[in-house]
Every structure is written in C-alpha cells, then in structure tokens.
PDB file of C-alpha atoms in Angstrom:
ATOM      1  CA  MET N   5     -73.146 134.451 -64.831  1.00 55.00           C
ATOM      2  CA  ASP N   6     -72.314 135.875 -68.262  1.00 67.00           C
ATOM      3  CA  PHE N   7     -69.613 138.139 -66.822  1.00 71.00           C
ATOM      4  CA  THR N   8     -68.088 135.279 -64.821  1.00 72.00           C
ATOM      5  CA  TYR N   9     -68.153 133.107 -67.939  1.00 69.00           C
ATOM      6  CA  LEU N  10     -66.448 135.793 -69.997  1.00 75.00           C
ATOM      7  CA  ILE N  11     -63.692 136.081 -67.405  1.00 82.00           C
ATOM      8  CA  LEU N  12     -63.277 132.284 -67.327  1.00 76.00           C
ATOM      9  CA  ILE N  13     -63.219 131.908 -71.102  1.00 77.00           C
ATOM     10  CA  GLY N  14     -60.900 134.903 -71.404  1.00 82.00           C
ATOM     11  CA  GLY N  15     -58.536 133.328 -68.892  1.00 83.00           C
ATOM     12  CA  ILE N  16     -58.575 130.003 -70.724  1.00 82.00           C
ATOM     13  CA  ALA N  17     -58.057 131.737 -74.067  1.00 84.00           C
ATOM     14  CA  LEU N  18     -55.077 133.634 -72.652  1.00 88.00           C
ATOM     15  CA  PHE N  19     -53.638 130.468 -71.141  1.00 84.00           C
ATOM     16  CA  SER N  20     -54.160 128.668 -74.462  1.00 86.00           C
ATOM     17  CA  TRP N  21     -52.305 131.423 -76.313  1.00 90.00           C
ATOM     18  CA  LEU N  22     -49.445 131.321 -73.820  1.00 91.00           C
ATOM     19  CA  VAL N  23     -49.141 127.527 -74.053  1.00 89.00           C
ATOM     20  CA  SER N  24     -49.324 127.619 -77.850  1.00 87.00           C
ATOM     21  CA  SER N  25     -46.678 130.347 -78.039  1.00 90.00           C
ATOM     22  CA  LYS N  26     -44.448 128.471 -75.611  1.00 90.00           C
ATOM     23  CA  LEU N  27     -44.880 125.269 -77.610  1.00 88.00           C
ATOM     24  CA  LYS N  28     -43.868 126.999 -80.846  1.00 89.00           C
ATOM     25  CA  SER N  29     -40.815 128.559 -79.216  1.00 92.00           C
ATOM     26  CA  LYS N  30     -39.801 125.223 -77.697  1.00 91.00           C
ATOM     27  CA  PHE N  31     -40.061 123.429 -81.023  1.00 89.00           C
ATOM     28  CA  ALA N  32     -38.137 126.207 -82.750  1.00 91.00           C
ATOM     29  CA  TYR N  33     -35.393 125.932 -80.126  1.00 93.00           C
ATOM     30  CA  TYR N  34     -35.155 122.141 -80.144  1.00 94.00           C
ATOM     31  CA  SER N  35     -35.234 122.101 -83.926  1.00 91.00           C
ATOM     32  CA  LYS N  36     -31.708 123.493 -83.646  1.00 94.00           C
ATOM     33  CA  VAL N  37     -30.562 120.576 -81.459  1.00 94.00           C
ATOM     34  CA  HIS N  38     -29.330 118.247 -84.182  1.00 94.00           C
ATOM     35  CA  LEU N  39     -29.231 114.514 -83.541  1.00 95.00           C
ATOM     36  CA  ARG N  40     -25.846 112.884 -83.165  1.00 95.00           C
ATOM     37  CA  ASN N  41     -27.178 109.747 -84.881  1.00 95.00           C
ATOM     38  CA  GLY N  42     -28.161 111.782 -87.946  1.00 95.00           C
ATOM     39  CA  MET N  43     -31.576 110.113 -88.244  1.00 97.00           C
ATOM     40  CA  SER N  44     -34.548 111.959 -89.710  1.00 97.00           C
ATOM     41  CA  GLY N  45     -38.001 111.969 -88.147  1.00 97.00           C
ATOM     42  CA  ALA N  46     -39.119 109.424 -90.729  1.00 98.00           C
ATOM     43  CA  GLU N  47     -36.224 107.101 -89.893  1.00 98.00           C
ATOM     44  CA  ILE N  48     -36.927 107.448 -86.158  1.00 98.00           C
ATOM     45  CA  ALA N  49     -40.567 106.505 -86.769  1.00 98.00           C
ATOM     46  CA  GLU N  50     -39.693 103.521 -88.958  1.00 98.00           C
ATOM     47  CA  LYS N  51     -37.216 102.171 -86.413  1.00 98.00           C
ATOM     48  CA  MET N  52     -39.657 102.520 -83.527  1.00 98.00           C
ATOM     49  CA  LEU N  53     -42.307 100.679 -85.540  1.00 98.00           C
ATOM     50  CA  ALA N  54     -39.852  97.900 -86.326  1.00 98.00           C
ATOM     51  CA  ASP N  55     -38.681  97.634 -82.719  1.00 97.00           C
ATOM     52  CA  ASN N  56     -42.309  97.167 -81.646  1.00 97.00           C
ATOM     53  CA  GLY N  57     -42.893  94.495 -84.271  1.00 97.00           C
ATOM     54  CA  ILE N  58     -45.316  96.606 -86.283  1.00 97.00           C
ATOM     55  CA  ARG N  59     -44.979  95.808 -89.993  1.00 96.00           C
ATOM     56  CA  ASP N  60     -48.305  96.990 -91.422  1.00 96.00           C
ATOM     57  CA  VAL N  61     -48.007 100.725 -90.693  1.00 98.00           C
ATOM     58  CA  LYS N  62     -46.507 103.146 -93.218  1.00 98.00           C
ATOM     59  CA  VAL N  63     -44.706 106.389 -92.442  1.00 98.00           C
ATOM     60  CA  ILE N  64     -45.649 109.117 -94.910  1.00 97.00           C
ATOM     61  CA  SER N  65     -45.094 112.845 -95.314  1.00 97.00           C
ATOM     62  CA  THR N  66     -48.057 115.214 -95.103  1.00 95.00           C
ATOM     63  CA  PRO N  67     -48.155 118.929 -96.057  1.00 94.00           C
ATOM     64  CA  GLY N  68     -48.238 121.746 -93.526  1.00 90.00           C
ATOM     65  CA  ARG N  69     -46.884 122.427 -90.054  1.00 84.00           C
ATOM     66  CA  LEU N  70     -48.078 120.654 -86.884  1.00 83.00           C
ATOM     67  CA  THR N  71     -50.153 118.331 -89.081  1.00 92.00           C
ATOM     68  CA  ASP N  72     -48.570 115.219 -87.594  1.00 96.00           C
ATOM     69  CA  HIS N  73     -50.995 112.433 -86.703  1.00 96.00           C
ATOM     70  CA  TYR N  74     -51.590 108.709 -86.726  1.00 96.00           C
ATOM     71  CA  ASN N  75     -54.496 107.465 -88.853  1.00 94.00           C
ATOM     72  CA  PRO N  76     -55.844 104.157 -87.529  1.00 93.00           C
ATOM     73  CA  MET N  77     -58.134 103.749 -90.548  1.00 92.00           C
ATOM     74  CA  ASP N  78     -55.366 103.279 -93.105  1.00 94.00           C
ATOM     75  CA  LYS N  79     -52.588 102.600 -90.567  1.00 96.00           C
ATOM     76  CA  THR N  80     -50.313 105.478 -91.498  1.00 98.00           C
ATOM     77  CA  VAL N  81     -48.039 107.650 -89.389  1.00 98.00           C
ATOM     78  CA  ASN N  82     -48.408 111.050 -91.035  1.00 98.00           C
ATOM     79  CA  LEU N  83     -45.489 113.383 -90.357  1.00 97.00           C
ATOM     80  CA  SER N  84     -45.394 117.025 -91.419  1.00 96.00           C
ATOM     81  CA  GLU N  85     -42.708 117.794 -93.977  1.00 94.00           C
ATOM     82  CA  GLU N  86     -40.408 119.360 -91.405  1.00 93.00           C
ATOM     83  CA  VAL N  87     -40.657 116.442 -88.981  1.00 96.00           C
ATOM     84  CA  TYR N  88     -40.388 113.858 -91.755  1.00 97.00           C
ATOM     85  CA  ASN N  89     -37.167 115.268 -93.176  1.00 96.00           C
ATOM     86  CA  GLN N  90     -35.374 117.016 -90.325  1.00 95.00           C
ATOM     87  CA  ARG N  91     -32.864 115.460 -87.960  1.00 96.00           C
ATOM     88  CA  ASN N  92     -33.291 117.173 -84.618  1.00 96.00           C
ATOM     89  CA  ALA N  93     -34.691 116.631 -81.129  1.00 96.00           C
ATOM     90  CA  ALA N  94     -38.082 118.181 -81.924  1.00 96.00           C
ATOM     91  CA  ALA N  95     -38.575 115.992 -85.001  1.00 96.00           C
ATOM     92  CA  ALA N  96     -37.540 112.890 -83.049  1.00 97.00           C
ATOM     93  CA  ALA N  97     -40.051 113.709 -80.303  1.00 97.00           C
ATOM     94  CA  VAL N  98     -42.974 114.215 -82.664  1.00 97.00           C
ATOM     95  CA  ALA N  99     -42.168 111.187 -84.798  1.00 98.00           C
ATOM     96  CA  ALA N 100     -41.845 108.900 -81.790  1.00 98.00           C
ATOM     97  CA  HIS N 101     -45.042 110.305 -80.270  1.00 98.00           C
ATOM     98  CA  GLU N 102     -47.081 109.534 -83.391  1.00 98.00           C
ATOM     99  CA  VAL N 103     -45.657 106.019 -83.498  1.00 98.00           C
ATOM    100  CA  GLY N 104     -46.720 105.788 -79.855  1.00 98.00           C
ATOM    101  CA  HIS N 105     -50.300 105.988 -81.137  1.00 98.00           C
ATOM    102  CA  ALA N 106     -49.587 103.211 -83.641  1.00 98.00           C
ATOM    103  CA  VAL N 107     -48.276 101.062 -80.782  1.00 98.00           C
ATOM    104  CA  GLN N 108     -51.432 101.844 -78.788  1.00 98.00           C
ATOM    105  CA  HIS N 109     -53.513 100.732 -81.751  1.00 97.00           C
ATOM    106  CA  ALA N 110     -51.541  97.525 -82.206  1.00 97.00           C
ATOM    107  CA  GLN N 111     -51.915  96.693 -78.510  1.00 97.00           C
ATOM    108  CA  ALA N 112     -55.606  97.700 -78.370  1.00 96.00           C
ATOM    109  CA  TYR N 113     -54.958 100.361 -75.735  1.00 97.00           C
ATOM    110  CA  SER N 114     -58.345 100.817 -74.055  1.00 96.00           C
ATOM    111  CA  TRP N 115     -58.443 104.634 -74.032  1.00 97.00           C
ATOM    112  CA  LEU N 116     -57.549 104.820 -77.727  1.00 96.00           C
ATOM    113  CA  THR N 117     -60.189 102.205 -78.551  1.00 95.00           C
ATOM    114  CA  MET N 118     -62.810 104.205 -76.654  1.00 95.00           C
ATOM    115  CA  ARG N 119     -61.694 107.434 -78.321  1.00 95.00           C
ATOM    116  CA  SER N 120     -61.839 105.897 -81.806  1.00 92.00           C
ATOM    117  CA  LYS N 121     -65.375 104.624 -81.217  1.00 92.00           C
ATOM    118  CA  MET N 122     -66.459 108.128 -80.232  1.00 94.00           C
ATOM    119  CA  VAL N 123     -65.119 109.845 -83.365  1.00 92.00           C
ATOM    120  CA  PRO N 124     -68.303 109.425 -85.492  1.00 91.00           C
ATOM    121  CA  MET N 125     -70.481 110.749 -82.652  1.00 91.00           C
ATOM    122  CA  VAL N 126     -68.145 113.679 -82.037  1.00 93.00           C
ATOM    123  CA  ASN N 127     -68.135 114.605 -85.732  1.00 89.00           C
ATOM    124  CA  VAL N 128     -71.918 114.965 -85.515  1.00 86.00           C
ATOM    125  CA  SER N 129     -72.110 116.531 -82.061  1.00 88.00           C
ATOM    126  CA  SER N 130     -69.472 119.180 -82.756  1.00 84.00           C
ATOM    127  CA  ASN N 131     -71.411 120.495 -85.739  1.00 83.00           C
ATOM    128  CA  MET N 132     -74.917 120.292 -84.285  1.00 91.00           C
ATOM    129  CA  SER N 133     -74.669 121.072 -80.575  1.00 92.00           C
ATOM    130  CA  GLN N 134     -74.402 124.863 -80.793  1.00 88.00           C
ATOM    131  CA  TRP N 135     -77.191 125.071 -83.383  1.00 92.00           C
ATOM    132  CA  LEU N 136     -79.541 122.975 -81.255  1.00 94.00           C
ATOM    133  CA  ILE N 137     -78.738 124.927 -78.101  1.00 93.00           C
ATOM    134  CA  MET N 138     -79.188 128.348 -79.686  1.00 91.00           C
ATOM    135  CA  GLY N 139     -82.215 127.270 -81.687  1.00 92.00           C
ATOM    136  CA  GLY N 140     -83.822 125.691 -78.633  1.00 92.00           C
ATOM    137  CA  LEU N 141     -83.276 128.747 -76.444  1.00 90.00           C
ATOM    138  CA  ILE N 142     -84.642 131.090 -79.109  1.00 90.00           C
ATOM    139  CA  LEU N 143     -87.656 128.849 -79.756  1.00 89.00           C
ATOM    140  CA  GLY N 144     -88.350 128.527 -76.048  1.00 84.00           C
ATOM    141  CA  PHE N 145     -88.209 132.289 -75.556  1.00 83.00           C
ATOM    142  CA  ALA N 146     -90.391 133.004 -78.592  1.00 85.00           C
ATOM    143  CA  SER N 147     -93.037 130.318 -78.129  1.00 78.00           C
ATOM    144  CA  LYS N 148     -93.012 130.000 -74.334  1.00 76.00           C
ATOM    145  CA  THR N 149     -93.342 126.213 -74.756  1.00 76.00           C
ATOM    146  CA  SER N 150     -91.268 123.298 -73.475  1.00 86.00           C
ATOM    147  CA  ILE N 151     -90.192 122.105 -76.941  1.00 91.00           C
ATOM    148  CA  GLY N 152     -87.416 124.685 -77.123  1.00 90.00           C
ATOM    149  CA  PHE N 153     -86.063 123.550 -73.759  1.00 91.00           C
ATOM    150  CA  TYR N 154     -85.882 119.926 -74.845  1.00 92.00           C
ATOM    151  CA  ILE N 155     -84.167 120.866 -78.098  1.00 93.00           C
ATOM    152  CA  ALA N 156     -81.580 122.846 -76.132  1.00 94.00           C
ATOM    153  CA  VAL N 157     -81.062 119.905 -73.749  1.00 94.00           C
ATOM    154  CA  ALA N 158     -80.470 117.644 -76.755  1.00 95.00           C
ATOM    155  CA  GLY N 159     -77.795 120.084 -77.929  1.00 95.00           C
ATOM    156  CA  LEU N 160     -76.295 120.099 -74.438  1.00 95.00           C
ATOM    157  CA  ALA N 161     -76.110 116.291 -74.484  1.00 95.00           C
ATOM    158  CA  LEU N 162     -74.236 116.417 -77.795  1.00 95.00           C
ATOM    159  CA  MET N 163     -71.862 119.021 -76.361  1.00 95.00           C
ATOM    160  CA  ALA N 164     -71.280 116.733 -73.358  1.00 96.00           C
ATOM    161  CA  ILE N 165     -70.149 113.982 -75.749  1.00 95.00           C
ATOM    162  CA  ALA N 166     -67.612 116.321 -77.357  1.00 95.00           C
ATOM    163  CA  THR N 167     -66.414 117.420 -73.907  1.00 96.00           C
ATOM    164  CA  ALA N 168     -65.977 113.817 -72.776  1.00 96.00           C
ATOM    165  CA  PHE N 169     -64.006 113.189 -75.958  1.00 96.00           C
ATOM    166  CA  SER N 170     -61.628 116.022 -75.040  1.00 96.00           C
ATOM    167  CA  PHE N 171     -60.931 114.468 -71.657  1.00 97.00           C
ATOM    168  CA  ILE N 172     -60.568 110.940 -73.031  1.00 97.00           C
ATOM    169  CA  THR N 173     -57.967 112.371 -75.404  1.00 97.00           C
ATOM    170  CA  LEU N 174     -55.736 113.321 -72.450  1.00 97.00           C
ATOM    171  CA  PRO N 175     -54.649 109.825 -71.354  1.00 98.00           C
ATOM    172  CA  VAL N 176     -54.257 108.842 -75.012  1.00 98.00           C
ATOM    173  CA  GLU N 177     -51.851 111.702 -75.676  1.00 97.00           C
ATOM    174  CA  TYR N 178     -49.909 111.385 -72.421  1.00 97.00           C
ATOM    175  CA  ASP N 179     -49.537 107.638 -72.875  1.00 98.00           C
ATOM    176  CA  ALA N 180     -48.262 108.073 -76.458  1.00 98.00           C
ATOM    177  CA  SER N 181     -45.648 110.537 -75.195  1.00 97.00           C
ATOM    178  CA  ASN N 182     -44.624 108.179 -72.386  1.00 97.00           C
ATOM    179  CA  ARG N 183     -44.219 105.326 -74.856  1.00 98.00           C
ATOM    180  CA  ALA N 184     -42.166 107.557 -77.145  1.00 98.00           C
ATOM    181  CA  LEU N 185     -39.860 108.771 -74.398  1.00 98.00           C
ATOM    182  CA  ALA N 186     -39.403 105.274 -72.944  1.00 98.00           C
ATOM    183  CA  TRP N 187     -38.385 103.928 -76.342  1.00 98.00           C
ATOM    184  CA  LEU N 188     -36.039 106.821 -77.070  1.00 97.00           C
ATOM    185  CA  LYS N 189     -34.373 106.301 -73.696  1.00 97.00           C
ATOM    186  CA  ASN N 190     -34.244 102.495 -73.624  1.00 96.00           C
ATOM    187  CA  LYS N 191     -32.834 102.264 -77.139  1.00 96.00           C
ATOM    188  CA  ASN N 192     -30.302 105.034 -76.466  1.00 95.00           C
ATOM    189  CA  MET N 193     -31.539 106.893 -79.514  1.00 96.00           C
ATOM    190  CA  LEU N 194     -30.695 110.324 -78.142  1.00 96.00           C
ATOM    191  CA  SER N 195     -27.962 111.977 -76.154  1.00 95.00           C
ATOM    192  CA  GLN N 196     -28.841 113.425 -72.743  1.00 95.00           C
ATOM    193  CA  GLU N 197     -29.318 116.909 -74.218  1.00 95.00           C
ATOM    194  CA  GLU N 198     -31.386 115.601 -77.119  1.00 96.00           C
ATOM    195  CA  TYR N 199     -33.579 113.525 -74.825  1.00 97.00           C
ATOM    196  CA  ALA N 200     -34.193 116.504 -72.541  1.00 96.00           C
ATOM    197  CA  GLY N 201     -35.314 118.503 -75.582  1.00 95.00           C
ATOM    198  CA  ALA N 202     -37.659 115.753 -76.757  1.00 96.00           C
ATOM    199  CA  GLU N 203     -39.141 115.412 -73.278  1.00 96.00           C
ATOM    200  CA  ASP N 204     -39.683 119.165 -72.928  1.00 96.00           C
ATOM    201  CA  SER N 205     -41.271 119.398 -76.382  1.00 94.00           C
ATOM    202  CA  LEU N 206     -43.784 116.655 -75.647  1.00 96.00           C
ATOM    203  CA  LYS N 207     -44.584 118.139 -72.243  1.00 95.00           C
ATOM    204  CA  TRP N 208     -45.678 121.411 -73.805  1.00 94.00           C
ATOM    205  CA  ALA N 209     -47.528 119.654 -76.617  1.00 93.00           C
ATOM    206  CA  ALA N 210     -49.565 117.714 -74.044  1.00 94.00           C
ATOM    207  CA  ARG N 211     -50.546 120.923 -72.275  1.00 94.00           C
ATOM    208  CA  THR N 212     -52.386 122.120 -75.377  1.00 93.00           C
ATOM    209  CA  TYR N 213     -54.782 119.191 -74.933  1.00 94.00           C
ATOM    210  CA  VAL N 214     -55.297 120.075 -71.279  1.00 94.00           C
ATOM    211  CA  VAL N 215     -56.246 123.634 -72.236  1.00 92.00           C
ATOM    212  CA  ALA N 216     -58.643 122.367 -74.920  1.00 92.00           C
ATOM    213  CA  ALA N 217     -60.343 120.042 -72.443  1.00 94.00           C
ATOM    214  CA  LEU N 218     -60.743 122.814 -69.858  1.00 91.00           C
ATOM    215  CA  GLY N 219     -62.187 125.133 -72.495  1.00 90.00           C
ATOM    216  CA  ALA N 220     -64.698 122.482 -73.563  1.00 92.00           C
ATOM    217  CA  LEU N 221     -65.735 121.908 -69.934  1.00 92.00           C
ATOM    218  CA  ALA N 222     -66.158 125.637 -69.321  1.00 89.00           C
ATOM    219  CA  SER N 223     -68.456 125.968 -72.346  1.00 89.00           C
ATOM    220  CA  LEU N 224     -70.480 122.924 -71.300  1.00 92.00           C
ATOM    221  CA  LEU N 225     -71.010 124.270 -67.779  1.00 89.00           C
ATOM    222  CA  TYR N 226     -71.939 127.712 -69.070  1.00 89.00           C
ATOM    223  CA  TRP N 227     -74.604 126.396 -71.430  1.00 90.00           C
ATOM    224  CA  ALA N 228     -75.858 123.949 -68.802  1.00 91.00           C
ATOM    225  CA  PHE N 229     -76.492 126.864 -66.419  1.00 87.00           C
ATOM    226  CA  ARG N 230     -78.120 128.901 -69.180  1.00 85.00           C
ATOM    227  CA  ILE N 231     -80.405 126.091 -70.330  1.00 89.00           C
ATOM    228  CA  LEU N 232     -81.362 124.716 -66.944  1.00 84.00           C
ATOM    229  CA  GLY N 233     -81.699 128.236 -65.585  1.00 76.00           C
ATOM    230  CA  SER N 234     -84.179 129.109 -68.338  1.00 62.00           C
ATOM    231  CA  ARG N 235     -86.439 126.420 -66.928  1.00 62.00           C
ATOM    232  CA  ASP N 236     -86.901 128.295 -63.653  1.00 52.00           C
TER     233      ASP N 236
END
C-alpha cells in the first residue's frame, strides 16, 4: 500500500509541477499579447463590475505574483501588481475571473455560498487533521487501546472536510472563468487573438485546482486505508 501510495503521490506531484510550469509559461506568453483597447487589469475589473451592476466592490492592488483573489468579507477584488497595472490578455483574464467571483457573491451562487460557509471549518481541519491522525496511530500502537483509533478517525473526518472543500472549489473556479469569458466575449472587450489567450490562460489556471483536489483525495484514501487497516 505504501509503495502504491508513493507512486500515486509522485505521479500527482509530477502532474502538478507540469501544470504549474505550463501555467507560468502561458501567462508569460499571453502577457506579451497587448490589448488593443489599452485597458489595464484594474480597468477591466471595474468595467465588469459596473456592467453587472455591482457598486459596493472595490478593486485594489495587492503585493506579489499570483496573489489575485476576491475577498467576500470586505468585498474587494484584489489584483496582483502585474495584473492590476498591465494591459494584456493574461491580465484581462485574471481580472475578469476575480470579478466573476464577485458576481457569484452578488448573485448568491450556491457553490460559492457553500464554500464560504466551509472556510472556518477548513481552517481548523487543515491544521489539526494530520496531527490527530499521526498522534492517534502512534497512541494506538503504543497503548494497544481503542482511544488512538478514534483519535485517528477524528483526524480523518477533518481531512475529509478539507478534501470536500477542494472539490467544491472546482465548480466555483470554473464558473468564475465561464462568467469572465462570457463577459469578455459579449462586450467585445478583446480581439479574437486576445480572447483566445484569455481563454487558454484560464483553462490552465483551472487545472491547478483539479490537481489539488486529486492530491487531497489521494491523501484521504491513503490515510483511510492506514487507519481502518490498523483496526484489523
């Protein structure tokens, strides 16, 4: 089981690296496809918000690379410095995608609502699950009692919550990209070449979430077999 798990995790890690590398190369390439309309990522975001009738969300710049996100708590579209200021297909794609989340929030998109409600639980489960699992297995082996098993199962349950969160994230991210691309196309914001670049960028960005979800599922199954197997 351990050897099979190592092969599986190794394969997922390799796939994750390949997807991440491809994503970076795609964004680097499409960052050179300058927009004919001359709009920056920030201006794209502000226009998409306005076109969707959203007046209470601010577009702000945040430090770092690939730090773009929408914060539903303070209703801000946070764009990395490059995306905020640059005027290219990659910046347009990211900016529109993050506004897609703001539109989801404004329309009470069910998957986003579910995901947001899970955030506090995931913050706890992500930090505690591994400790409970390892501690429970060690305690069970050392004491030969059932208490260690139940502690490990509690950790497994917390890990299951984090895994479910990873899969719930998938429709949220894909829907945000679909909203972004539909708006970019319907409003004729981009030329055909620019739109193709934005679409390709978001496609590869979405695949990083797929890899993360598969990795989380693989870890959950591995520990489930280890814990439940220790009961035999």
